[in-house]
mmCIF file of C-alpha atoms and ligand atoms in Angstrom:
data_model
loop_
_atom_site.group_PDB
_atom_site.id
_atom_site.type_symbol
_atom_site.label_atom_id
_atom_site.label_comp_id
_atom_site.label_asym_id
_atom_site.label_seq_id
_atom_site.Cartn_x
_atom_site.Cartn_y
_atom_site.Cartn_z
ATOM 1 C CA MET A 1 0.154 -0.117 -0.134
ATOM 2 C CA LYS A 2 1.113 3.688 -0.708
ATOM 3 C CA ALA A 3 1.291 6.527 1.775
ATOM 4 C CA ILE A 4 1.364 10.240 1.010
ATOM 5 C CA VAL A 5 2.960 12.058 3.630
ATOM 6 C CA LEU A 6 2.330 15.920 3.979
ATOM 7 C CA VAL A 7 5.618 17.554 4.779
ATOM 8 C CA GLY A 8 5.408 20.718 2.758
ATOM 9 C CA GLY A 9 4.587 23.236 5.558
ATOM 10 C CA GLU A 10 7.082 25.920 6.749
ATOM 11 C CA GLY A 11 6.793 24.935 10.431
ATOM 12 C CA THR A 12 6.583 28.739 11.601
ATOM 13 C CA ARG A 13 5.955 27.860 15.207
ATOM 14 C CA LEU A 14 9.339 26.103 15.450
ATOM 15 C CA ARG A 15 11.343 28.854 13.841
ATOM 16 C CA PRO A 16 14.254 29.497 14.093
ATOM 17 C CA LEU A 17 14.929 25.544 14.192
ATOM 18 C CA THR A 18 13.042 25.400 10.766
ATOM 19 C CA TYR A 19 14.820 28.118 9.073
ATOM 20 C CA HIS A 20 17.275 25.721 7.861
ATOM 21 C CA THR A 21 15.739 22.317 8.443
ATOM 22 C CA PRO A 22 12.376 21.427 7.872
ATOM 23 C CA LYS A 23 10.215 20.394 10.643
ATOM 24 C CA PRO A 24 9.852 16.479 9.496
ATOM 25 C CA LEU A 25 13.697 16.478 9.447
ATOM 26 C CA LEU A 26 14.286 17.891 12.950
ATOM 27 C CA PRO A 27 15.383 14.934 15.220
ATOM 28 C CA ILE A 28 13.222 13.499 17.979
ATOM 29 C CA ALA A 29 15.751 11.525 20.154
ATOM 30 C CA ASN A 30 18.499 11.723 17.565
ATOM 31 C CA VAL A 31 16.186 10.304 14.894
ATOM 32 C CA PRO A 32 14.888 12.611 12.052
ATOM 33 C CA PHE A 33 11.305 12.790 12.851
ATOM 34 C CA LEU A 34 10.106 11.569 9.277
ATOM 35 C CA GLU A 35 12.419 8.285 9.719
ATOM 36 C CA ARG A 36 10.313 7.441 12.769
ATOM 37 C CA GLN A 37 7.175 7.994 10.790
ATOM 38 C CA LEU A 38 8.408 5.930 7.891
ATOM 39 C CA THR A 39 9.290 3.350 10.257
ATOM 40 C CA TRP A 40 5.823 3.313 11.865
ATOM 41 C CA LEU A 41 4.173 3.245 8.223
ATOM 42 C CA GLY A 42 6.395 0.288 7.261
ATOM 43 C CA ARG A 43 5.165 -1.716 10.122
ATOM 44 C CA HIS A 44 1.730 -1.367 8.751
ATOM 45 C CA GLY A 45 2.544 -2.671 5.261
ATOM 46 C CA ILE A 46 3.275 0.508 3.568
ATOM 47 C CA ASP A 47 5.884 -0.119 0.749
ATOM 48 C CA GLU A 48 6.197 3.233 -1.024
ATOM 49 C CA ALA A 49 5.739 6.892 0.499
ATOM 50 C CA VAL A 50 5.089 9.762 -1.661
ATOM 51 C CA LEU A 51 6.456 13.165 0.024
ATOM 52 C CA SER A 52 4.411 16.204 -0.738
ATOM 53 C CA LEU A 53 7.038 18.738 -0.365
ATOM 54 C CA GLY A 54 6.922 22.505 -0.881
ATOM 55 C CA TYR A 55 9.461 24.113 1.838
ATOM 56 C CA LEU A 56 13.104 23.592 1.474
ATOM 57 C CA PRO A 57 12.483 20.456 -0.803
ATOM 58 C CA GLU A 58 16.371 19.982 -1.407
ATOM 59 C CA ALA A 59 16.775 19.193 2.342
ATOM 60 C CA PHE A 60 14.451 15.930 1.731
ATOM 61 C CA GLU A 61 16.127 15.264 -1.690
ATOM 62 C CA ALA A 62 19.464 15.012 -0.199
ATOM 63 C CA HIS A 63 18.277 12.988 2.794
ATOM 64 C CA PHE A 64 16.407 10.121 0.559
ATOM 65 C CA ALA A 65 18.780 10.564 -2.391
ATOM 66 C CA SER A 66 18.854 6.941 -2.606
ATOM 67 C CA GLY A 67 14.852 6.719 -3.430
ATOM 68 C CA ARG A 68 14.746 4.188 -0.581
ATOM 69 C CA PHE A 69 14.378 4.023 3.128
ATOM 70 C CA GLY A 70 14.943 0.488 4.413
ATOM 71 C CA ASP A 71 12.438 -1.663 2.124
ATOM 72 C CA MET A 72 10.397 1.448 1.414
ATOM 73 C CA ARG A 73 10.352 3.008 -1.956
ATOM 74 C CA ILE A 74 10.571 6.927 -1.451
ATOM 75 C CA ARG A 75 9.330 9.384 -4.060
ATOM 76 C CA TRP A 76 8.303 13.185 -3.753
ATOM 77 C CA VAL A 77 6.631 15.730 -5.630
ATOM 78 C CA ILE A 78 7.358 19.544 -4.932
ATOM 79 C CA GLU A 79 4.399 22.053 -4.871
ATOM 80 C CA LYS A 80 5.410 25.698 -6.595
ATOM 81 C CA GLU A 81 3.138 27.317 -3.825
ATOM 82 C CA PRO A 82 1.527 25.797 -0.995
ATOM 83 C CA LEU A 83 -1.479 23.871 -1.821
ATOM 84 C CA GLY A 84 -2.925 23.246 1.718
ATOM 85 C CA THR A 85 -3.689 19.741 2.794
ATOM 86 C CA ALA A 86 -6.038 18.492 0.148
ATOM 87 C CA GLY A 87 -4.279 20.329 -2.614
ATOM 88 C CA GLY A 88 -0.924 18.766 -1.458
ATOM 89 C CA ILE A 89 -2.673 15.323 -1.242
ATOM 90 C CA GLY A 90 -4.192 15.607 -4.608
ATOM 91 C CA PHE A 91 -0.775 16.791 -6.349
ATOM 92 C CA ALA A 92 0.978 13.886 -4.768
ATOM 93 C CA ALA A 93 -1.617 11.418 -5.781
ATOM 94 C CA GLU A 94 -1.466 12.336 -9.561
ATOM 95 C CA GLY A 95 -1.110 9.042 -11.201
ATOM 96 C CA ILE A 96 -2.127 6.905 -8.338
ATOM 97 C CA ASP A 97 -5.497 4.872 -8.828
ATOM 98 C CA GLU A 98 -5.555 2.885 -5.597
ATOM 99 C CA ARG A 99 -6.435 3.405 -1.947
ATOM 100 C CA VAL A 100 -3.754 5.457 -0.001
ATOM 101 C CA VAL A 101 -2.952 6.141 3.584
ATOM 102 C CA VAL A 102 -2.242 9.850 4.209
ATOM 103 C CA CYS A 103 -0.641 11.418 7.168
ATOM 104 C CA ASN A 104 0.611 14.585 8.433
ATOM 105 C CA GLY A 105 4.346 14.778 8.546
ATOM 106 C CA ASP A 106 4.405 16.150 12.172
ATOM 107 C CA VAL A 107 2.567 13.645 14.233
ATOM 108 C CA LEU A 108 4.498 11.356 16.440
ATOM 109 C CA THR A 109 2.283 8.420 16.793
ATOM 110 C CA ASP A 110 2.028 4.739 17.136
ATOM 111 C CA LEU A 111 -1.586 4.480 15.730
ATOM 112 C CA ASP A 112 -2.668 1.110 14.582
ATOM 113 C CA VAL A 113 -2.885 1.819 10.882
ATOM 114 C CA THR A 114 -3.471 -1.707 10.102
ATOM 115 C CA GLY A 115 -6.517 -1.611 12.329
ATOM 116 C CA LEU A 116 -7.767 1.653 10.696
ATOM 117 C CA VAL A 117 -7.578 0.215 7.285
ATOM 118 C CA ARG A 118 -9.847 -2.769 8.523
ATOM 119 C CA PHE A 119 -12.246 -0.635 10.062
ATOM 120 C CA HIS A 120 -12.447 1.176 6.758
ATOM 121 C CA ASP A 121 -13.174 -1.884 4.862
ATOM 122 C CA GLU A 122 -15.867 -3.076 7.271
ATOM 123 C CA ARG A 123 -17.806 -0.292 6.705
ATOM 124 C CA ALA A 124 -16.883 0.336 2.839
ATOM 125 C CA ALA A 125 -16.138 3.966 3.321
ATOM 126 C CA GLU A 126 -14.839 6.151 0.832
ATOM 127 C CA ALA A 127 -12.598 7.950 3.692
ATOM 128 C CA THR A 128 -11.712 7.125 7.208
ATOM 129 C CA ILE A 129 -10.118 9.556 9.697
ATOM 130 C CA ALA A 130 -8.232 8.337 12.737
ATOM 131 C CA LEU A 131 -9.370 10.248 15.835
ATOM 132 C CA THR A 132 -7.387 10.984 19.098
ATOM 133 C CA ARG A 133 -8.604 12.430 22.382
ATOM 134 C CA VAL A 134 -7.108 15.659 23.699
ATOM 135 C CA GLU A 135 -7.947 17.338 26.963
ATOM 136 C CA ASP A 136 -8.487 20.684 25.105
ATOM 137 C CA PRO A 137 -9.915 20.592 21.807
ATOM 138 C CA SER A 138 -10.232 24.316 21.059
ATOM 139 C CA ALA A 139 -6.913 24.333 18.977
ATOM 140 C CA PHE A 140 -8.109 21.498 16.799
ATOM 141 C CA GLY A 141 -10.464 20.139 14.525
ATOM 142 C CA VAL A 142 -13.153 18.139 16.332
ATOM 143 C CA VAL A 143 -14.931 15.362 14.796
ATOM 144 C CA PRO A 144 -18.222 14.060 16.434
ATOM 145 C CA THR A 145 -19.581 10.489 15.135
ATOM 146 C CA ARG A 146 -22.304 8.131 15.414
ATOM 147 C CA GLU A 147 -21.909 5.055 17.260
ATOM 148 C CA ASP A 148 -20.579 3.251 14.525
ATOM 149 C CA GLY A 149 -18.005 5.657 13.526
ATOM 150 C CA GLU A 150 -20.058 7.778 10.772
ATOM 151 C CA VAL A 151 -18.813 11.299 10.876
ATOM 152 C CA VAL A 152 -21.598 13.706 11.635
ATOM 153 C CA ALA A 153 -19.859 17.221 11.759
ATOM 154 C CA PHE A 154 -16.605 19.095 11.565
ATOM 155 C CA VAL A 155 -16.039 21.742 14.063
ATOM 156 C CA GLU A 156 -12.943 23.665 13.589
ATOM 157 C CA LYS A 157 -11.138 25.138 16.541
ATOM 158 C CA PRO A 158 -14.522 25.182 18.836
ATOM 159 C CA PRO A 159 -14.281 27.946 21.520
ATOM 160 C CA PRO A 160 -13.052 26.603 24.955
ATOM 161 C CA GLY A 161 -15.740 24.648 26.643
ATOM 162 C CA ARG A 162 -17.839 24.474 23.694
ATOM 163 C CA ALA A 163 -16.425 21.320 21.651
ATOM 164 C CA PRO A 164 -19.178 18.684 21.215
ATOM 165 C CA THR A 165 -16.548 16.186 21.695
ATOM 166 C CA ASN A 166 -12.816 15.910 22.886
ATOM 167 C CA TRP A 167 -12.057 13.652 19.753
ATOM 168 C CA ILE A 168 -10.027 15.668 17.248
ATOM 169 C CA ASN A 169 -8.751 14.729 13.750
ATOM 170 C CA ALA A 170 -5.422 12.961 14.438
ATOM 171 C CA GLY A 171 -4.120 13.882 10.798
ATOM 172 C CA THR A 172 -4.020 10.062 9.517
ATOM 173 C CA TYR A 173 -6.559 9.153 6.819
ATOM 174 C CA VAL A 174 -7.483 6.315 4.389
ATOM 175 C CA LEU A 175 -8.714 7.574 1.337
ATOM 176 C CA GLU A 176 -10.242 5.809 -1.710
ATOM 177 C CA PRO A 177 -9.263 6.926 -5.503
ATOM 178 C CA SER A 178 -12.878 8.351 -5.668
ATOM 179 C CA VAL A 179 -12.100 11.029 -2.967
ATOM 180 C CA LEU A 180 -8.385 11.584 -4.632
ATOM 181 C CA ARG A 181 -10.323 12.359 -7.821
ATOM 182 C CA ARG A 182 -12.519 14.868 -6.103
ATOM 183 C CA ILE A 183 -9.867 17.025 -4.952
ATOM 184 C CA PRO A 184 -9.605 19.816 -7.786
ATOM 185 C CA PRO A 185 -6.374 19.698 -9.467
ATOM 186 C CA ARG A 186 -3.448 22.089 -8.574
ATOM 187 C CA LEU A 187 -5.699 24.387 -6.494
ATOM 188 C CA THR A 188 -5.158 25.330 -2.859
ATOM 189 C CA VAL A 189 -7.784 23.111 -0.897
ATOM 190 C CA SER A 190 -8.060 22.228 2.670
ATOM 191 C CA ILE A 191 -8.918 18.498 3.370
ATOM 192 C CA GLU A 192 -10.119 19.196 6.915
ATOM 193 C CA ARG A 193 -12.238 22.391 6.046
ATOM 194 C CA GLU A 194 -13.308 21.845 2.524
ATOM 195 C CA THR A 195 -13.097 18.156 1.288
ATOM 196 C CA PHE A 196 -14.238 16.099 4.377
ATOM 197 C CA PRO A 197 -17.033 18.773 5.349
ATOM 198 C CA ARG A 198 -18.472 18.259 1.654
ATOM 199 C CA MET A 199 -18.538 14.657 2.001
ATOM 200 C CA LEU A 200 -21.242 14.794 4.733
ATOM 201 C CA ASP A 201 -23.549 15.863 1.693
ATOM 202 C CA SER A 202 -24.520 12.325 1.344
ATOM 203 C CA PRO A 203 -24.437 9.451 4.057
ATOM 204 C CA ARG A 204 -22.477 6.694 4.733
ATOM 205 C CA ARG A 205 -19.066 7.860 2.972
ATOM 206 C CA LEU A 206 -17.148 9.337 5.663
ATOM 207 C CA PHE A 207 -15.980 7.492 8.825
ATOM 208 C CA ALA A 208 -13.893 7.914 11.907
ATOM 209 C CA GLN A 209 -12.168 5.569 14.060
ATOM 210 C CA HIS A 210 -11.478 6.682 17.995
ATOM 211 C CA SER A 211 -7.914 5.585 19.052
ATOM 212 C CA ASP A 212 -6.063 5.670 22.299
ATOM 213 C CA ALA A 213 -2.596 5.298 20.723
ATOM 214 C CA TYR A 214 0.061 7.539 21.695
ATOM 215 C CA TRP A 215 -0.222 10.741 19.686
ATOM 216 C CA LEU A 216 1.419 13.948 19.585
ATOM 217 C CA ASP A 217 1.567 16.988 17.214
ATOM 218 C CA ILE A 218 5.245 18.170 17.439
ATOM 219 C CA GLY A 219 4.679 21.608 15.903
ATOM 220 C CA THR A 220 5.354 23.733 18.781
ATOM 221 C CA PRO A 221 8.591 24.243 20.871
ATOM 222 C CA ARG A 222 6.703 22.788 23.947
ATOM 223 C CA LYS A 223 5.477 19.759 22.113
ATOM 224 C CA TYR A 224 8.753 19.232 20.132
ATOM 225 C CA ALA A 225 10.352 18.956 23.837
ATOM 226 C CA GLU A 226 7.538 16.739 25.012
ATOM 227 C CA ALA A 227 8.089 14.363 22.185
ATOM 228 C CA GLN A 228 11.683 13.732 22.974
ATOM 229 C CA ALA A 229 10.924 13.144 26.619
ATOM 230 C CA ASP A 230 8.163 10.678 25.708
ATOM 231 C CA VAL A 231 10.611 8.870 23.535
ATOM 232 C CA LEU A 232 13.146 8.797 26.141
ATOM 233 C CA GLY A 233 10.545 7.627 28.735
ATOM 234 C CA GLY A 234 9.623 4.448 26.529
ATOM 235 C CA LYS A 235 6.068 5.796 25.550
ATOM 236 C CA LEU A 236 6.948 4.465 21.796
ATOM 237 C CA GLY A 237 8.818 1.396 23.169
ATOM 238 C CA LEU A 238 12.703 1.012 24.002
ATOM 239 C CA PRO A 239 15.486 1.590 22.994
ATOM 240 C CA PRO A 240 14.733 5.255 22.241
ATOM 241 C CA ALA A 241 16.751 5.138 19.069
ATOM 242 C CA PRO A 242 17.710 2.327 16.893
ATOM 243 C CA GLY A 243 21.219 0.933 17.978
ATOM 244 C CA ALA A 244 20.844 2.722 21.390
ATOM 245 C CA ARG A 245 22.274 0.814 24.259
ATOM 246 C CA GLU A 246 21.674 1.257 28.058
ATOM 247 C CA HIS A 247 24.933 2.348 29.688
ATOM 248 C CA ASP A 248 23.115 2.821 32.812
ATOM 249 C CA SER A 249 19.678 2.604 33.932
ATOM 250 C CA GLY A 250 17.622 5.026 31.865
ATOM 251 C CA ILE A 251 20.930 6.305 30.471
ATOM 252 C CA TRP A 252 21.259 5.559 26.555
ATOM 253 C CA VAL A 253 24.203 5.854 24.507
ATOM 254 C CA GLN A 254 24.492 5.705 20.725
ATOM 255 C CA GLY A 255 28.029 4.562 19.460
ATOM 256 C CA ASP A 256 31.192 6.042 21.157
ATOM 257 C CA VAL A 257 30.881 8.824 23.579
ATOM 258 C CA ASP A 258 33.094 10.605 26.067
ATOM 259 C CA ILE A 259 31.646 10.973 29.489
ATOM 260 C CA ALA A 260 33.884 12.506 32.200
ATOM 261 C CA SER A 261 34.182 10.193 35.260
ATOM 262 C CA ASP A 262 32.766 12.719 37.929
ATOM 263 C CA ALA A 263 30.075 13.831 35.208
ATOM 264 C CA ARG A 264 26.458 13.269 36.535
ATOM 265 C CA LEU A 265 23.749 11.810 34.233
ATOM 266 C CA ARG A 266 20.501 11.491 35.543
ATOM 267 C CA ALA A 267 17.673 9.552 33.634
ATOM 268 C CA ALA A 268 16.441 9.583 31.245
ATOM 269 C CA VAL A 269 19.326 10.811 29.039
ATOM 270 C CA LEU A 270 20.231 9.969 25.498
ATOM 271 C CA LEU A 271 23.692 10.676 24.040
ATOM 272 C CA GLY A 272 24.366 10.603 20.439
ATOM 273 C CA THR A 273 27.585 9.134 18.841
ATOM 274 C CA GLY A 274 30.498 11.299 19.443
ATOM 275 C CA ALA A 275 28.723 13.279 22.484
ATOM 276 C CA ARG A 276 30.951 14.557 24.949
ATOM 277 C CA ILE A 277 30.065 15.377 28.713
ATOM 278 C CA GLY A 278 32.866 17.184 30.639
ATOM 279 C CA ALA A 279 34.314 17.270 34.248
ATOM 280 C CA GLY A 280 31.537 18.073 36.575
ATOM 281 C CA ALA A 281 28.811 18.394 34.246
ATOM 282 C CA ASP A 282 25.248 17.683 35.248
ATOM 283 C CA VAL A 283 23.069 16.298 32.407
ATOM 284 C CA ALA A 284 19.502 15.273 33.371
ATOM 285 C CA GLU A 285 16.271 14.145 31.398
ATOM 286 C CA SER A 286 17.916 15.548 28.122
ATOM 287 C CA VAL A 287 19.025 14.589 24.656
ATOM 288 C CA ILE A 288 22.558 15.105 23.679
ATOM 289 C CA GLY A 289 22.885 15.011 20.043
ATOM 290 C CA PRO A 290 25.712 13.451 17.739
ATOM 291 C CA GLY A 291 28.955 15.406 18.114
ATOM 292 C CA ALA A 292 27.342 17.852 20.839
ATOM 293 C CA THR A 293 29.542 18.928 23.880
ATOM 294 C CA VAL A 294 28.364 19.669 27.323
ATOM 295 C CA GLU A 295 31.286 21.473 28.560
ATOM 296 C CA SER A 296 33.002 21.102 32.326
ATOM 297 C CA GLY A 297 30.628 22.189 34.985
ATOM 298 C CA ALA A 298 27.773 22.850 32.648
ATOM 299 C CA ARG A 299 23.923 21.758 33.864
ATOM 300 C CA VAL A 300 21.609 20.474 31.047
ATOM 301 C CA LEU A 301 18.024 19.826 32.497
ATOM 302 C CA ARG A 302 15.089 18.902 30.344
ATOM 303 C CA SER A 303 16.553 20.068 27.155
ATOM 304 C CA VAL A 304 17.516 19.048 23.715
ATOM 305 C CA VAL A 305 21.148 19.806 22.462
ATOM 306 C CA LEU A 306 21.032 19.126 18.694
ATOM 307 C CA ALA A 307 23.992 17.670 16.708
ATOM 308 C CA GLY A 308 27.197 19.432 17.096
ATOM 309 C CA ALA A 309 25.965 22.038 19.487
ATOM 310 C CA ARG A 310 28.020 23.036 22.689
ATOM 311 C CA VAL A 311 26.728 24.228 26.144
ATOM 312 C CA ALA A 312 29.725 26.292 27.564
ATOM 313 C CA ALA A 313 31.408 25.567 30.519
ATOM 314 C CA ASP A 314 29.441 26.295 33.759
ATOM 315 C CA GLU A 315 26.415 27.455 31.633
ATOM 316 C CA LYS A 316 22.993 26.420 32.662
ATOM 317 C CA ALA A 317 20.503 25.074 29.821
ATOM 318 C CA VAL A 318 17.069 24.304 31.285
ATOM 319 C CA ASP A 319 13.982 23.553 29.170
ATOM 320 C CA VAL A 320 15.764 24.682 26.007
ATOM 321 C CA VAL A 321 16.503 23.208 22.478
ATOM 322 C CA VAL A 322 19.940 24.420 21.532
ATOM 323 C CA ALA A 323 20.045 24.533 17.550
ATOM 324 C CA ALA A 324 22.469 22.081 15.757
ATOM 325 C CA ASP A 325 26.067 23.583 15.784
ATOM 326 C CA ALA A 326 25.119 26.470 18.287
ATOM 327 C CA ARG A 327 26.940 27.505 21.339
ATOM 328 C CA LEU A 328 25.087 28.387 24.341
ATOM 329 C CA GLU A 329 27.094 30.912 26.393
ATOM 330 C CA CYS A 330 25.923 33.887 28.503
ATOM 331 C CA ALA A 331 26.853 37.369 26.952
ATOM 332 C CA GLY A 332 29.298 39.203 28.889
HETATM 333 P P1 GTP B 401 3.148 26.018 11.244
HETATM 334 O O1 GTP B 401 3.571 26.849 10.218
HETATM 335 O O2 GTP B 401 3.985 26.066 12.433
HETATM 336 O O3 GTP B 401 1.651 25.960 11.347
HETATM 337 O O4 GTP B 401 3.493 24.392 10.672
HETATM 338 P P2 GTP B 401 3.254 23.669 9.257
HETATM 339 O O5 GTP B 401 3.647 24.548 8.239
HETATM 340 O O6 GTP B 401 3.857 22.397 9.469
HETATM 341 O O7 GTP B 401 1.665 23.805 9.316
HETATM 342 P P3 GTP B 401 0.739 22.471 9.974
HETATM 343 O O8 GTP B 401 1.222 22.122 11.336
HETATM 344 O O9 GTP B 401 -0.575 23.268 10.062
HETATM 345 O O10 GTP B 401 0.935 21.380 8.995
HETATM 346 C C1 GTP B 401 0.276 20.006 9.269
HETATM 347 C C2 GTP B 401 0.775 19.256 8.107
HETATM 348 O O11 GTP B 401 0.645 19.588 6.923
HETATM 349 C C3 GTP B 401 2.366 19.383 8.351
HETATM 350 O O12 GTP B 401 2.919 18.044 8.047
HETATM 351 C C4 GTP B 401 2.954 20.209 7.117
HETATM 352 O O13 GTP B 401 4.180 19.945 6.640
HETATM 353 C C5 GTP B 401 1.925 19.921 6.092
HETATM 354 N N1 GTP B 401 1.566 21.146 5.126
HETATM 355 C C6 GTP B 401 0.886 22.219 5.629
HETATM 356 N N2 GTP B 401 0.471 23.073 4.500
HETATM 357 C C7 GTP B 401 0.854 22.256 3.538
HETATM 358 C C8 GTP B 401 0.854 22.751 2.109
HETATM 359 O O14 GTP B 401 0.474 23.532 1.865
HETATM 360 N N3 GTP B 401 1.546 21.684 1.299
HETATM 361 C C9 GTP B 401 1.911 20.331 1.771
HETATM 362 N N4 GTP B 401 2.440 19.665 0.968
HETATM 363 N N5 GTP B 401 2.070 20.235 2.835
HETATM 364 C C10 GTP B 401 1.473 21.016 3.853
#
C-alpha cells in the first residue's frame, strides 16, 4: 500500500529551528522525525511513500537521495506554491489510482494503521479518519461521530468549553481513489475544512475511528520537547533510538561517547555518537545530539542539544532546545 506524507509546511511555530531544517527532518531523540514516521508506516505494510514537499525540498532530496528508506520506496513531488492539505494530497496522488494512507508529517504516533484500514473496509467507507482524544480541543478540528463511526460534523477550533467532543482529527486518513479524484487539481484546498465537510452531503461515505494510541503533534517548541521526553521515557517502546544501548538505568548511548568520570547523568538521557560530557557536568532528562558537547561544570536539564552544538562551561540549559552547531553561552 502507498502512503502520502504531507511535509510541505514551513513549520513557522518552530522557528528558528525550521529556518534551515524542515520540521519533518528535525530529530526526535536523535532520529529525524520523518524516519520515525516512515518506520511506523512500514510496520503497517506501506511499501511506498510519496512525500508532498514545498518548503526546503532540497533537504528532503538530499536526505532520501537513494529513493529508498529500508525496504520502502520513497518518491516526492514539489509544490510550486503551498496547496494546502487537500491540494498537497491531490498533487502527490496524480497517477495513483488505488487506496492510499495519508498522514501529516508532524504527528508522532503509534496508531494502528492496519486496524484503521480494517475499520475502513468493514464500513466500505470512501474515507476514514483516525481520531485521538485531547484534553483541550479548542486548537483542533473536532469530529463528532455516530456509534458506528460515521462522521456527523466537523467543528474547526471550537471555543474553549464549547466542543461537542474531545475527539479530534489525528491527521491520518485512509482515502479511496474516488476521494482523490474529487480534489480539484493544483488548487489550494484544505482537506479538513473543504473536502471532508463536503463529503457529509451524502450518508455513509466518511467514517472515523477512535484511538487511544500515543499521539503528539510536534509542531510547537513545547510539544517538540515533550516528544523527546516521551520517546526517552519509552512511551513508543525502547530503545529510544535504533542501536542505542543502555549504559546505566535510563541512560542510553549511541556509538562512542566521552563521559568524564565525575560527570552526573540522571535518567532519562540519550547521548548521540561522539557526544562529550565534561568534568563535573550535570545532565538530566535530556537528549544530547551526535557530536554535541556539554562542557565542564555545565548543567543541562529537560533540554535538547542538537547535533554538534555546545553548552559552554558552567552554563545552565534548562527547558531549552539548542540548535544544531550552536553554542549556548551567556553574553558578557
Ligand atoms: P506551522 O507553520 O507552525 O503551523 O507548521 P506547518 O507549516 O507544518 O503547518 P501545519 O502544522 O498546519 O501542517 C500540518 C502538516 O501538513 C505538516 O506536516 C505540514 O508539513 C503539512 N502542510 C501544511 N501545509 C501544507 C501545504 O500547503 N502543502 C503540503 N504539501 N503540506 C502542507
